[in-house]
CSV table of N, CA and C in Angstrom, one decimal:
chain,number,residue,atom,x,y,z
A,980,UNK,N,157.4,-33.9,128.5
A,980,UNK,CA,156.4,-33.2,128.8
A,980,UNK,C,156.1,-33.5,130.7
A,981,UNK,N,155.9,-32.7,131.6
A,981,UNK,CA,155.9,-32.9,133.2
A,981,UNK,C,154.4,-32.6,133.3
A,982,UNK,N,153.6,-32.2,132.5
A,982,UNK,CA,152.2,-32.1,132.5
A,982,UNK,C,151.4,-33.1,131.7
A,983,UNK,N,150.4,-33.1,132.0
A,983,UNK,CA,149.2,-34.1,131.3
A,983,UNK,C,148.8,-32.9,130.3
A,984,UNK,N,148.4,-33.6,129.1
A,984,UNK,CA,147.6,-32.7,128.0
A,984,UNK,C,146.4,-32.1,128.8
A,985,UNK,N,145.5,-32.4,129.4
A,985,UNK,CA,144.4,-31.2,129.7
A,985,UNK,C,145.1,-30.1,130.6
A,986,UNK,N,146.0,-30.5,131.4
A,986,UNK,CA,146.7,-29.4,132.2
A,986,UNK,C,147.2,-28.4,131.3
A,987,UNK,N,148.0,-28.9,130.3
A,987,UNK,CA,148.7,-28.2,129.2
A,987,UNK,C,147.7,-27.2,128.5
A,988,UNK,N,146.6,-27.7,128.0
A,988,UNK,CA,145.3,-27.1,127.7
A,988,UNK,C,145.1,-25.9,128.5
A,989,UNK,N,144.7,-26.3,129.7
A,989,UNK,CA,144.2,-25.1,130.6
A,989,UNK,C,145.1,-24.2,130.8
A,990,UNK,N,146.2,-24.3,131.0
A,990,UNK,CA,147.5,-23.2,131.0
A,990,UNK,C,147.4,-22.6,129.7
A,991,UNK,N,147.4,-23.0,128.7
A,991,UNK,CA,147.5,-22.3,127.5
A,991,UNK,C,146.4,-21.3,127.3
A,992,UNK,N,145.1,-21.9,127.7
A,992,UNK,CA,144.1,-21.0,127.7
A,992,UNK,C,144.0,-20.0,128.8
A,993,UNK,N,144.4,-20.1,129.8
A,993,UNK,CA,144.8,-19.0,131.0
A,993,UNK,C,145.9,-18.3,130.3
A,994,UNK,N,146.8,-18.5,129.4
A,994,UNK,CA,147.6,-17.5,129.1
A,994,UNK,C,147.2,-16.5,127.9
A,995,UNK,N,146.3,-17.1,127.3
A,995,UNK,CA,145.7,-16.8,125.8
A,995,UNK,C,144.5,-15.9,126.6
A,996,UNK,N,143.9,-16.2,127.2
A,996,UNK,CA,142.8,-15.6,128.3
A,996,UNK,C,143.6,-13.8,128.8
A,997,UNK,N,145.0,-14.1,129.4
A,997,UNK,CA,145.4,-13.1,129.9
A,997,UNK,C,146.0,-12.1,129.0
A,998,UNK,N,146.2,-12.5,127.7
A,998,UNK,CA,147.0,-11.7,126.7
A,998,UNK,C,145.8,-10.8,125.8
A,999,UNK,N,144.8,-11.8,126.0
A,999,UNK,CA,143.3,-11.1,125.4
A,999,UNK,C,142.8,-10.1,126.3
A,1000,UNK,N,142.8,-10.3,127.7
A,1000,UNK,CA,142.4,-9.1,128.6
A,1000,UNK,C,142.9,-8.0,128.4
A,1001,UNK,N,144.6,-7.9,128.5
A,1001,UNK,CA,145.7,-6.9,128.4
A,1001,UNK,C,145.1,-6.0,127.2
A,1002,UNK,N,145.0,-6.9,126.1
A,1002,UNK,CA,144.8,-6.3,124.6
A,1002,UNK,C,143.5,-5.2,124.7
A,1003,UNK,N,142.4,-6.1,125.3
A,1003,UNK,CA,141.0,-5.2,125.1
A,1003,UNK,C,141.3,-4.2,126.1
A,1004,UNK,N,141.7,-4.3,127.4
A,1004,UNK,CA,141.8,-3.3,128.2
A,1004,UNK,C,142.6,-2.1,127.9
A,1005,UNK,N,143.6,-2.4,127.1
A,1005,UNK,CA,144.6,-1.5,126.4
A,1005,UNK,C,143.8,-0.7,125.3
A,1006,UNK,N,143.0,-1.3,124.4
A,1006,UNK,CA,141.9,-0.8,123.6
A,1006,UNK,C,140.7,0.2,124.3
A,1007,UNK,N,140.9,0.2,125.5
A,1007,UNK,CA,140.0,0.9,126.2
A,1007,UNK,C,138.5,0.5,126.8
A,1008,UNK,N,138.3,-1.1,127.0
A,1008,UNK,CA,137.1,-1.4,127.5
A,1008,UNK,C,137.5,-1.8,129.0
A,1009,UNK,N,136.3,-1.7,129.5
A,1009,UNK,CA,136.4,-1.8,131.3
A,1009,UNK,C,136.9,-3.1,131.3
A,1010,UNK,N,137.9,-3.2,132.4
A,1010,UNK,CA,138.4,-4.6,132.8
A,1010,UNK,C,137.4,-5.4,133.0
A,1011,UNK,N,136.4,-5.4,133.9
A,1011,UNK,CA,135.2,-6.0,134.2
A,1011,UNK,C,134.5,-6.3,132.9
A,1012,UNK,N,134.3,-6.0,132.1
A,1012,UNK,CA,133.4,-6.1,130.7
A,1012,UNK,C,134.4,-7.2,130.3
A,1013,UNK,N,135.5,-7.3,130.2
A,1013,UNK,CA,136.6,-7.9,129.2
A,1013,UNK,C,136.6,-9.2,130.0
A,1014,UNK,N,136.5,-9.0,131.6
A,1014,UNK,CA,136.6,-10.2,132.2
A,1014,UNK,C,135.3,-11.2,132.0
A,1015,UNK,N,134.3,-10.3,132.1
A,1015,UNK,CA,132.8,-11.0,132.0
A,1015,UNK,C,132.6,-11.7,130.6
A,1016,UNK,N,133.3,-11.3,129.6
A,1016,UNK,CA,133.2,-11.6,128.4
A,1016,UNK,C,134.1,-13.0,128.0
A,1017,UNK,N,135.2,-12.8,128.7
A,1017,UNK,CA,136.5,-13.8,128.5
A,1017,UNK,C,135.7,-15.1,129.4
A,1018,UNK,N,134.9,-14.6,130.5
A,1018,UNK,CA,134.4,-15.9,131.2
A,1018,UNK,C,133.2,-16.7,130.6
A,1019,UNK,N,133.0,-16.2,129.6
A,1019,UNK,CA,131.6,-16.9,128.9
A,1019,UNK,C,132.6,-18.0,127.7
A,1020,UNK,N,133.6,-17.5,127.0
A,1020,UNK,CA,134.1,-18.3,125.9
A,1020,UNK,C,135.2,-17.4,125.2
A,1021,UNK,N,136.4,-18.0,125.1
A,1021,UNK,CA,137.5,-17.2,124.4
A,1021,UNK,C,138.0,-18.0,123.1
A,1022,UNK,N,137.4,-19.1,122.9
A,1022,UNK,CA,137.6,-20.0,121.6
A,1022,UNK,C,137.4,-19.4,120.4
A,1023,UNK,N,136.7,-18.3,120.2
A,1023,UNK,CA,136.5,-17.7,118.9
A,1023,UNK,C,136.8,-16.2,119.4
A,1024,UNK,N,137.8,-15.7,118.9
A,1024,UNK,CA,138.2,-14.2,119.2
A,1024,UNK,C,137.5,-13.0,118.8
A,1025,UNK,N,137.0,-13.6,117.5
A,1025,UNK,CA,136.1,-12.4,116.8
A,1025,UNK,C,134.8,-12.4,117.4
A,1026,UNK,N,134.2,-13.7,117.9
A,1026,UNK,CA,133.0,-13.5,118.5
A,1026,UNK,C,133.1,-12.7,119.8
A,1027,UNK,N,134.3,-12.9,120.8
A,1027,UNK,CA,134.5,-12.5,121.8
A,1027,UNK,C,134.5,-10.9,121.6
A,1028,UNK,N,135.2,-10.5,120.7
A,1028,UNK,CA,135.5,-9.1,120.3
A,1028,UNK,C,134.0,-8.6,120.1
A,1029,UNK,N,133.0,-9.1,119.4
A,1029,UNK,CA,131.7,-8.5,119.1
A,1029,UNK,C,131.1,-8.7,120.3
A,1030,UNK,N,131.1,-9.7,121.1
A,1030,UNK,CA,130.2,-9.9,122.4
A,1030,UNK,C,130.6,-8.8,123.4
A,1031,UNK,N,132.0,-8.4,123.1
A,1031,UNK,CA,132.6,-7.4,124.3
A,1031,UNK,C,132.0,-6.0,123.5
A,1032,UNK,N,131.9,-5.7,122.5
A,1032,UNK,CA,131.3,-4.7,122.0
A,1032,UNK,C,130.0,-4.6,122.4
A,1033,UNK,N,129.2,-5.4,122.2
A,1033,UNK,CA,127.8,-5.3,122.7
A,1033,UNK,C,127.6,-5.4,124.1
A,1034,UNK,N,128.4,-5.8,124.9
A,1034,UNK,CA,128.1,-5.6,126.3
A,1034,UNK,C,128.6,-4.1,126.7
A,1035,UNK,N,129.5,-3.6,125.9
A,1035,UNK,CA,130.1,-2.3,126.3
A,1035,UNK,C,128.7,-1.2,125.8
A,1036,UNK,N,128.0,-1.6,124.8
A,1036,UNK,CA,127.2,-0.8,124.3
A,1036,UNK,C,126.1,-0.6,125.2
A,1037,UNK,N,125.5,-2.0,125.8
A,1037,UNK,CA,124.8,-2.0,126.7
A,1037,UNK,C,125.2,-1.3,128.1
A,1038,UNK,N,126.3,-1.5,128.1
A,1038,UNK,CA,126.5,-0.6,129.7
A,1038,UNK,C,126.1,0.7,129.7
A,1039,UNK,N,126.0,1.4,128.6
A,1039,UNK,CA,125.5,2.6,128.5
A,1039,UNK,C,124.2,3.0,128.6
A,1040,UNK,N,123.4,1.9,128.6
A,1040,UNK,CA,121.9,1.9,128.9
A,1040,UNK,C,121.6,2.4,130.0
A,1041,UNK,N,120.5,3.1,130.4
A,1041,UNK,CA,120.1,3.6,131.8
A,1041,UNK,C,119.4,2.7,132.6
A,1042,UNK,N,119.3,1.2,132.1
A,1042,UNK,CA,118.9,0.0,132.8
A,1042,UNK,C,119.8,-0.7,132.9
A,1043,UNK,N,121.1,-0.4,132.7
A,1043,UNK,CA,122.2,-1.3,132.7
A,1043,UNK,C,122.7,-2.3,134.1
A,1044,UNK,N,122.7,-1.3,135.1
A,1044,UNK,CA,123.0,-1.9,136.4
A,1044,UNK,C,122.1,-2.8,136.9
A,1045,UNK,N,120.5,-2.3,136.6
A,1045,UNK,CA,119.3,-3.2,137.2
A,1045,UNK,C,119.4,-4.4,136.5
A,1046,UNK,N,119.7,-4.3,135.3
A,1046,UNK,CA,119.9,-5.7,134.3
A,1046,UNK,C,120.8,-6.6,134.7
A,1047,UNK,N,121.8,-6.2,135.2
A,1047,UNK,CA,123.2,-6.9,135.7
A,1047,UNK,C,123.1,-7.5,136.9
A,1048,UNK,N,122.3,-6.8,137.8
A,1048,UNK,CA,122.0,-7.2,139.3
A,1048,UNK,C,120.7,-8.3,139.1
A,1049,UNK,N,120.1,-8.3,138.0
A,1049,UNK,CA,119.0,-9.2,138.2
A,1049,UNK,C,119.4,-10.5,137.5
A,1050,UNK,N,120.4,-10.4,136.6
A,1050,UNK,CA,121.0,-11.6,135.9
A,1050,UNK,C,122.0,-12.4,136.8
A,1051,UNK,N,122.8,-11.3,137.5
A,1051,UNK,CA,123.6,-11.9,138.5
A,1051,UNK,C,122.8,-12.7,139.5
A,1052,UNK,N,121.7,-12.3,140.2
A,1052,UNK,CA,121.1,-12.8,140.9
A,1052,UNK,C,120.8,-14.4,140.3
A,1053,UNK,N,120.3,-14.4,139.2
A,1053,UNK,CA,119.7,-15.8,138.6
A,1053,UNK,C,121.2,-16.3,138.9
A,1054,UNK,N,122.0,-16.1,137.9
A,1054,UNK,CA,123.3,-16.9,138.1
A,1054,UNK,C,124.2,-17.5,139.5
A,1055,UNK,N,123.9,-16.3,140.5
A,1055,UNK,CA,124.5,-16.6,141.9
A,1055,UNK,C,123.5,-18.1,142.5
A,1056,UNK,N,122.3,-17.8,142.4
A,1056,UNK,CA,121.7,-19.0,143.0
A,1056,UNK,C,121.8,-20.0,142.3
A,1057,UNK,N,122.0,-20.4,140.9
A,1057,UNK,CA,122.5,-21.7,140.2
A,1057,UNK,C,124.0,-21.9,140.6
A,1058,UNK,N,124.7,-20.9,140.5
A,1058,UNK,CA,126.2,-21.2,141.3
A,1058,UNK,C,126.4,-22.0,142.7
A,1059,UNK,N,125.5,-21.4,143.2
A,1059,UNK,CA,125.3,-21.9,144.8
A,1059,UNK,C,124.7,-23.3,144.9
A,1060,UNK,N,124.0,-23.8,143.7
A,1060,UNK,CA,123.2,-24.8,144.2
A,1060,UNK,C,124.6,-26.2,143.6
A,1061,UNK,N,125.5,-25.6,142.4
A,1061,UNK,CA,126.5,-26.3,142.1
A,1061,UNK,C,125.9,-27.8,141.9
A,1062,UNK,N,125.0,-27.9,141.3
A,1062,UNK,CA,124.2,-29.3,141.0
A,1062,UNK,C,124.0,-29.6,139.7
A,1063,UNK,N,125.0,-30.6,139.2
A,1063,UNK,CA,124.9,-31.3,137.9
A,1063,UNK,C,123.6,-31.8,137.2
A,1064,UNK,N,122.7,-32.0,138.2
A,1064,UNK,CA,121.5,-32.4,137.8
A,1064,UNK,C,120.8,-31.3,137.4
A,1065,UNK,N,121.2,-30.1,137.1
A,1065,UNK,CA,120.2,-28.8,136.8
A,1065,UNK,C,120.4,-28.8,135.0
A,1066,UNK,N,119.5,-29.3,134.7
A,1066,UNK,CA,119.6,-29.3,133.1
A,1066,UNK,C,118.8,-28.3,132.3
A,1067,UNK,N,118.2,-27.2,132.9
A,1067,UNK,CA,117.5,-26.3,132.3
A,1067,UNK,C,116.0,-26.8,131.7
A,1068,UNK,N,115.8,-28.0,132.1
A,1068,UNK,CA,114.5,-28.8,131.5
A,1068,UNK,C,113.7,-28.4,132.7
A,1069,UNK,N,112.1,-28.0,132.7
A,1069,UNK,CA,111.7,-28.0,133.4
A,1069,UNK,C,110.3,-28.2,133.3
A,1070,UNK,N,109.2,-28.4,134.0
A,1070,UNK,CA,107.8,-29.1,133.8
A,1070,UNK,C,106.8,-27.8,134.3
A,1071,UNK,N,106.5,-27.4,133.1
A,1071,UNK,CA,105.3,-26.3,133.6
A,1071,UNK,C,104.0,-26.9,134.5
A,1072,UNK,N,103.8,-28.2,134.2
A,1072,UNK,CA,102.7,-28.5,135.1
A,1072,UNK,C,102.9,-28.3,136.8
A,1073,UNK,N,104.0,-28.1,137.1
A,1073,UNK,CA,104.5,-27.8,138.6
A,1073,UNK,C,104.4,-26.5,138.8
A,1074,UNK,N,104.5,-25.3,138.0
A,1074,UNK,CA,104.4,-24.3,138.3
A,1074,UNK,C,103.0,-23.8,139.1
A,1075,UNK,N,103.3,-22.8,140.2
A,1075,UNK,CA,102.3,-22.7,141.0
A,1075,UNK,C,101.9,-21.2,140.7
A,1076,UNK,N,102.9,-20.2,140.9
A,1076,UNK,CA,102.9,-18.9,140.8
A,1076,UNK,C,102.6,-18.5,139.4
A,1077,UNK,N,101.9,-17.4,139.2
A,1077,UNK,CA,102.0,-16.7,138.1
A,1077,UNK,C,103.2,-16.2,137.5
A,1078,UNK,N,104.1,-15.7,138.3
A,1078,UNK,CA,105.3,-15.2,137.8
A,1078,UNK,C,106.2,-16.4,137.2
A,1079,UNK,N,106.1,-17.4,137.8
A,1079,UNK,CA,107.1,-18.6,137.2
A,1079,UNK,C,106.5,-18.9,135.6
A,1080,UNK,N,105.0,-18.9,135.7
A,1080,UNK,CA,104.4,-19.1,134.5
A,1080,UNK,C,104.9,-18.2,133.3
A,1081,UNK,N,104.9,-17.1,133.8
A,1081,UNK,CA,105.2,-15.9,132.6
A,1081,UNK,C,106.7,-16.0,132.5
A,1082,UNK,N,107.8,-16.2,133.4
A,1082,UNK,CA,108.7,-16.3,133.0
A,1082,UNK,C,109.2,-17.5,132.3
A,1083,UNK,N,108.5,-18.6,132.2
A,1083,UNK,CA,108.6,-19.8,131.3
A,1083,UNK,C,108.1,-19.5,130.0
A,1084,UNK,N,107.0,-18.6,129.9
A,1084,UNK,CA,106.5,-18.3,128.6
A,1084,UNK,C,107.3,-17.3,128.1
A,1085,UNK,N,108.0,-16.4,128.6
A,1085,UNK,CA,109.0,-15.3,128.1
A,1085,UNK,C,110.1,-16.0,127.8
A,1086,UNK,N,110.8,-17.0,128.4
A,1086,UNK,CA,111.8,-17.7,127.9
A,1086,UNK,C,111.6,-18.5,126.7
A,1087,UNK,N,110.4,-19.2,126.8
A,1087,UNK,CA,110.2,-19.9,125.4
A,1087,UNK,C,109.7,-19.1,124.0
A,1088,UNK,N,109.4,-17.9,124.3
A,1088,UNK,CA,109.0,-17.0,123.3
A,1088,UNK,C,110.5,-16.3,122.7
A,1089,UNK,N,111.4,-16.1,123.8
A,1089,UNK,CA,112.6,-15.7,123.4
A,1089,UNK,C,113.6,-16.8,122.8
A,1090,UNK,N,113.3,-18.0,123.0
A,1090,UNK,CA,114.3,-19.0,122.6
A,1090,UNK,C,114.8,-19.1,121.2
A,1091,UNK,N,113.6,-19.1,120.2
A,1091,UNK,CA,114.0,-19.2,118.8
A,1091,UNK,C,114.7,-17.8,118.6
A,1092,UNK,N,114.2,-16.9,118.8
A,1092,UNK,CA,115.0,-15.4,118.6
A,1092,UNK,C,116.4,-15.3,119.0
A,1093,UNK,N,116.6,-15.8,120.1
A,1093,UNK,CA,117.8,-15.7,121.0
A,1093,UNK,C,118.8,-16.8,119.8
A,1094,UNK,N,118.3,-17.8,119.5
A,1094,UNK,CA,119.1,-18.6,118.6
A,1094,UNK,C,119.2,-18.3,117.2
A,1095,UNK,N,118.3,-17.4,116.7
A,1095,UNK,CA,118.9,-17.0,115.5
A,1095,UNK,C,119.4,-16.0,115.8
A,1096,UNK,N,119.5,-15.2,116.5
A,1096,UNK,CA,120.4,-13.9,116.7
A,1096,UNK,C,122.2,-14.4,116.9
A,1097,UNK,N,122.0,-15.6,117.8
A,1097,UNK,CA,123.3,-16.0,118.0
A,1097,UNK,C,123.8,-16.4,116.9
A,1098,UNK,N,123.3,-17.3,115.8
A,1098,UNK,CA,123.8,-17.9,114.7
A,1098,UNK,C,124.3,-16.8,113.9
A,1099,UNK,N,123.8,-15.6,113.9
A,1099,UNK,CA,123.9,-14.4,113.2
A,1099,UNK,C,124.8,-13.6,113.6
A,1100,UNK,N,125.5,-13.9,115.0
A,1100,UNK,CA,126.3,-12.9,115.5
A,1100,UNK,C,125.7,-12.0,116.0
A,1101,UNK,N,124.4,-11.8,116.2
A,1101,UNK,CA,123.8,-10.6,116.4
A,1101,UNK,C,123.9,-10.2,118.1
A,1102,UNK,N,124.8,-10.0,118.3
A,1102,UNK,CA,125.0,-9.9,119.8
A,1102,UNK,C,124.7,-8.5,120.6
A,1103,UNK,N,124.6,-7.5,119.8
A,1103,UNK,CA,124.0,-6.2,120.3
A,1103,UNK,C,122.5,-6.4,120.4
A,1104,UNK,N,121.9,-7.3,119.2
A,1104,UNK,CA,120.5,-7.2,119.3
A,1104,UNK,C,120.2,-8.4,120.7
A,1105,UNK,N,120.9,-9.4,121.0
A,1105,UNK,CA,120.8,-10.3,122.1
A,1105,UNK,C,120.8,-9.5,123.6
A,1106,UNK,N,121.6,-8.4,123.5
A,1106,UNK,CA,121.7,-8.0,124.4
A,1106,UNK,C,119.9,-6.8,124.9
A,1107,UNK,N,119.6,-6.9,123.8
A,1107,UNK,CA,118.1,-6.1,123.6
A,1107,UNK,C,117.3,-7.3,124.1
A,1108,UNK,N,117.4,-8.4,123.6
A,1108,UNK,CA,116.5,-9.6,124.2
A,1108,UNK,C,116.4,-9.7,125.5
A,1109,UNK,N,117.9,-9.7,126.0
A,1109,UNK,CA,117.9,-9.7,127.4
A,1109,UNK,C,117.1,-8.5,128.3
A,1110,UNK,N,117.3,-7.5,127.5
A,1110,UNK,CA,116.6,-6.2,128.7
A,1110,UNK,C,115.0,-6.5,128.4
A,1111,UNK,N,114.5,-6.9,127.3
A,1111,UNK,CA,113.1,-7.4,127.3
A,1111,UNK,C,112.4,-8.5,128.2
A,1112,UNK,N,113.5,-9.3,128.4
A,1112,UNK,CA,113.2,-10.5,129.3
A,1112,UNK,C,113.3,-10.2,130.6
A,1113,UNK,N,113.8,-9.1,131.0
A,1113,UNK,CA,114.4,-8.8,132.7
A,1113,UNK,C,113.1,-8.5,133.3
A,1114,UNK,N,112.0,-7.7,133.0
A,1114,UNK,CA,110.9,-7.9,133.8
A,1114,UNK,C,110.0,-9.0,134.3
A,1115,UNK,N,110.4,-9.8,133.6
A,1115,UNK,CA,109.8,-11.1,133.9
A,1115,UNK,C,110.5,-12.2,134.9
A,1116,UNK,N,111.8,-11.8,134.5
A,1116,UNK,CA,112.9,-12.2,135.6
A,1116,UNK,C,112.7,-11.5,137.0
A,1117,UNK,N,112.6,-10.2,137.0
A,1117,UNK,CA,112.3,-9.5,138.3
A,1117,UNK,C,111.2,-10.2,139.0
A,1118,UNK,N,109.9,-9.8,138.3
A,1118,UNK,CA,108.5,-10.5,138.6
A,1118,UNK,C,108.7,-11.9,139.4
A,1119,UNK,N,109.5,-12.9,138.6
A,1119,UNK,CA,109.7,-14.1,139.2
A,1119,UNK,C,110.5,-14.0,140.6
A,1120,UNK,N,111.3,-13.1,140.3
A,1120,UNK,CA,112.2,-12.9,141.9
A,1120,UNK,C,111.4,-12.2,143.0
A,1121,UNK,N,110.3,-11.4,142.6
A,1121,UNK,CA,109.8,-10.8,143.7
A,1121,UNK,C,108.4,-11.7,144.2
A,1122,UNK,N,107.9,-12.7,143.3
A,1122,UNK,CA,106.8,-13.4,143.5
A,1122,UNK,C,107.1,-14.7,144.0
A,1123,UNK,N,108.1,-15.2,143.9
A,1123,UNK,CA,108.2,-16.7,143.4
A,1123,UNK,C,109.8,-17.0,144.7
A,1124,UNK,N,109.2,-17.9,145.7
A,1124,UNK,CA,110.2,-18.7,146.7
A,1124,UNK,C,110.9,-19.7,146.0
A,1125,UNK,N,112.2,-19.4,145.3
A,1125,UNK,CA,112.9,-20.5,144.7
A,1125,UNK,C,113.3,-21.7,145.5
A,1126,UNK,N,113.8,-21.6,146.9
A,1126,UNK,CA,114.3,-22.5,147.4
A,1126,UNK,C,113.1,-22.9,148.8
A,1127,UNK,N,112.2,-23.5,148.1
A,1127,UNK,CA,110.8,-23.7,149.0
A,1127,UNK,C,111.4,-25.0,149.7
A,1128,UNK,N,110.5,-25.5,150.2
A,1128,UNK,CA,110.6,-27.0,151.1
A,1128,UNK,C,110.2,-27.8,150.0
A,1129,UNK,N,109.3,-27.8,149.2
A,1129,UNK,CA,108.9,-28.8,148.3
A,1129,UNK,C,110.0,-29.2,147.2
A,1130,UNK,N,110.8,-30.1,147.0
A,1130,UNK,CA,112.1,-30.5,146.6
A,1130,UNK,C,111.8,-30.4,145.1
A,1131,UNK,N,110.8,-31.0,144.7
A,1131,UNK,CA,110.3,-31.2,143.4
A,1131,UNK,C,110.2,-29.7,143.0
A,1132,UNK,N,109.3,-29.1,143.6
A,1132,UNK,CA,109.0,-27.6,143.2
A,1132,UNK,C,110.0,-27.0,143.1
A,1133,UNK,N,110.9,-27.0,144.0
A,1133,UNK,CA,112.5,-26.1,144.3
A,1133,UNK,C,113.3,-26.7,142.7
A,1134,UNK,N,113.4,-27.6,142.4
A,1134,UNK,CA,114.4,-28.0,141.4
A,1134,UNK,C,113.4,-27.7,140.3
A,1135,UNK,N,112.4,-27.8,139.9
A,1135,UNK,CA,111.7,-27.5,138.9
A,1135,UNK,C,112.0,-26.0,138.6
A,1136,UNK,N,111.7,-24.9,139.6
A,1136,UNK,CA,112.1,-23.7,139.7
A,1136,UNK,C,113.6,-23.3,139.3
A,1137,UNK,N,114.7,-24.3,139.8
A,1137,UNK,CA,115.9,-24.1,140.0
A,1137,UNK,C,116.0,-24.3,138.3
A,1138,UNK,N,115.5,-25.2,137.7
A,1138,UNK,CA,116.1,-26.1,136.2
A,1138,UNK,C,115.3,-24.5,135.2
A,1139,UNK,N,114.4,-23.9,135.8
A,1139,UNK,CA,114.0,-22.5,135.2
A,1139,UNK,C,114.8,-21.3,134.8
A,1140,UNK,N,115.4,-21.4,136.2
A,1140,UNK,CA,116.6,-20.4,136.2
A,1140,UNK,C,117.8,-20.7,135.6
A,1141,UNK,N,117.9,-22.3,135.4
A,1141,UNK,CA,118.9,-22.7,134.3
A,1141,UNK,C,118.9,-22.4,133.2
A,1142,UNK,N,117.8,-22.3,132.6
A,1142,UNK,CA,117.4,-22.1,131.3
A,1142,UNK,C,117.7,-21.2,131.1
A,1143,UNK,N,117.4,-20.0,132.0
A,1143,UNK,CA,117.8,-18.6,131.8
A,1143,UNK,C,119.4,-18.3,131.7
A,1144,UNK,N,120.0,-19.0,133.0
A,1144,UNK,CA,121.4,-18.5,132.9
A,1144,UNK,C,122.2,-19.4,131.9
A,1145,UNK,N,121.6,-20.5,131.3
A,1145,UNK,CA,122.7,-21.0,130.2
A,1145,UNK,C,122.5,-20.2,128.8
A,1146,UNK,N,121.5,-19.5,128.5
A,1146,UNK,CA,121.7,-18.7,127.8
A,1146,UNK,C,122.2,-17.6,128.0
A,1147,UNK,N,122.1,-16.4,129.2
A,1147,UNK,CA,123.1,-15.8,129.3
A,1147,UNK,C,124.6,-16.2,129.7
A,1148,UNK,N,125.0,-17.2,129.8
A,1148,UNK,CA,126.4,-17.2,130.0
A,1148,UNK,C,126.7,-17.4,128.8
A,1149,UNK,N,126.1,-17.6,127.6
A,1149,UNK,CA,126.8,-17.8,126.6
A,1149,UNK,C,127.3,-16.4,125.9
A,1150,UNK,N,126.8,-15.5,126.5
A,1150,UNK,CA,127.4,-13.8,126.1
A,1150,UNK,C,128.1,-13.3,127.0
A,1151,UNK,N,128.2,-13.4,128.2
A,1151,UNK,CA,129.1,-12.9,129.0
A,1151,UNK,C,128.9,-13.5,130.6
A,1152,UNK,N,129.9,-13.7,131.4
A,1152,UNK,CA,129.6,-14.2,132.7
A,1152,UNK,C,129.0,-12.9,133.6
A,1153,UNK,N,127.7,-12.6,133.6
A,1153,UNK,CA,127.2,-11.5,134.4
A,1153,UNK,C,127.7,-11.4,136.0
A,1154,UNK,N,128.0,-12.6,136.5
A,1154,UNK,CA,128.6,-12.3,137.8
A,1154,UNK,C,129.9,-11.7,138.0
A,1155,UNK,N,130.6,-11.7,136.8
A,1155,UNK,CA,132.2,-10.9,136.9
A,1155,UNK,C,131.7,-9.4,137.1
A,1156,UNK,N,130.8,-8.9,136.6
A,1156,UNK,CA,130.3,-7.5,136.5
A,1156,UNK,C,130.0,-7.2,137.9
A,1157,UNK,N,130.5,-5.8,138.3
A,1157,UNK,CA,130.4,-5.4,139.5
A,1157,UNK,C,130.0,-4.1,139.5
A,1158,UNK,N,128.9,-3.8,140.3
A,1158,UNK,CA,128.5,-2.4,140.4
A,1158,UNK,C,128.5,-1.3,141.2
């Protein structure tokens, strides 16, 4: 073998992802939706298919575009930081704005429900959970300056967003969706 084990596995995963993409697109799913779901995880094809069905259903909702824009914004902020120190662990005592307190409260209330639905493969219901969460995320973006001067405060806010994005990214790569 001319390639190392990790490179072979990466190439194999790329090959499988390309075949899955072709197959799902041929079944009538939107290319961007397929790419978004493939971007989350391809190791469980049944779950991938179920997540794609859920995303496809979610895409028919009237608030789909606004939801995607909201979640893409969160993902873009985290991706731009490319900071491995972001763990999704935040300190509520550092919150200054009502909107960041409300988002943390909404995330904490949503977490057990998300985990329960995830364990039951309730992907369509998880899209509904995201829909419920969106107003808190929108308010956060409307009223909180994430990239503020205070490093401690900025990192805490970034970790709050990381807590959101880490859950979103299990369902789909919302950044792959273009509107």
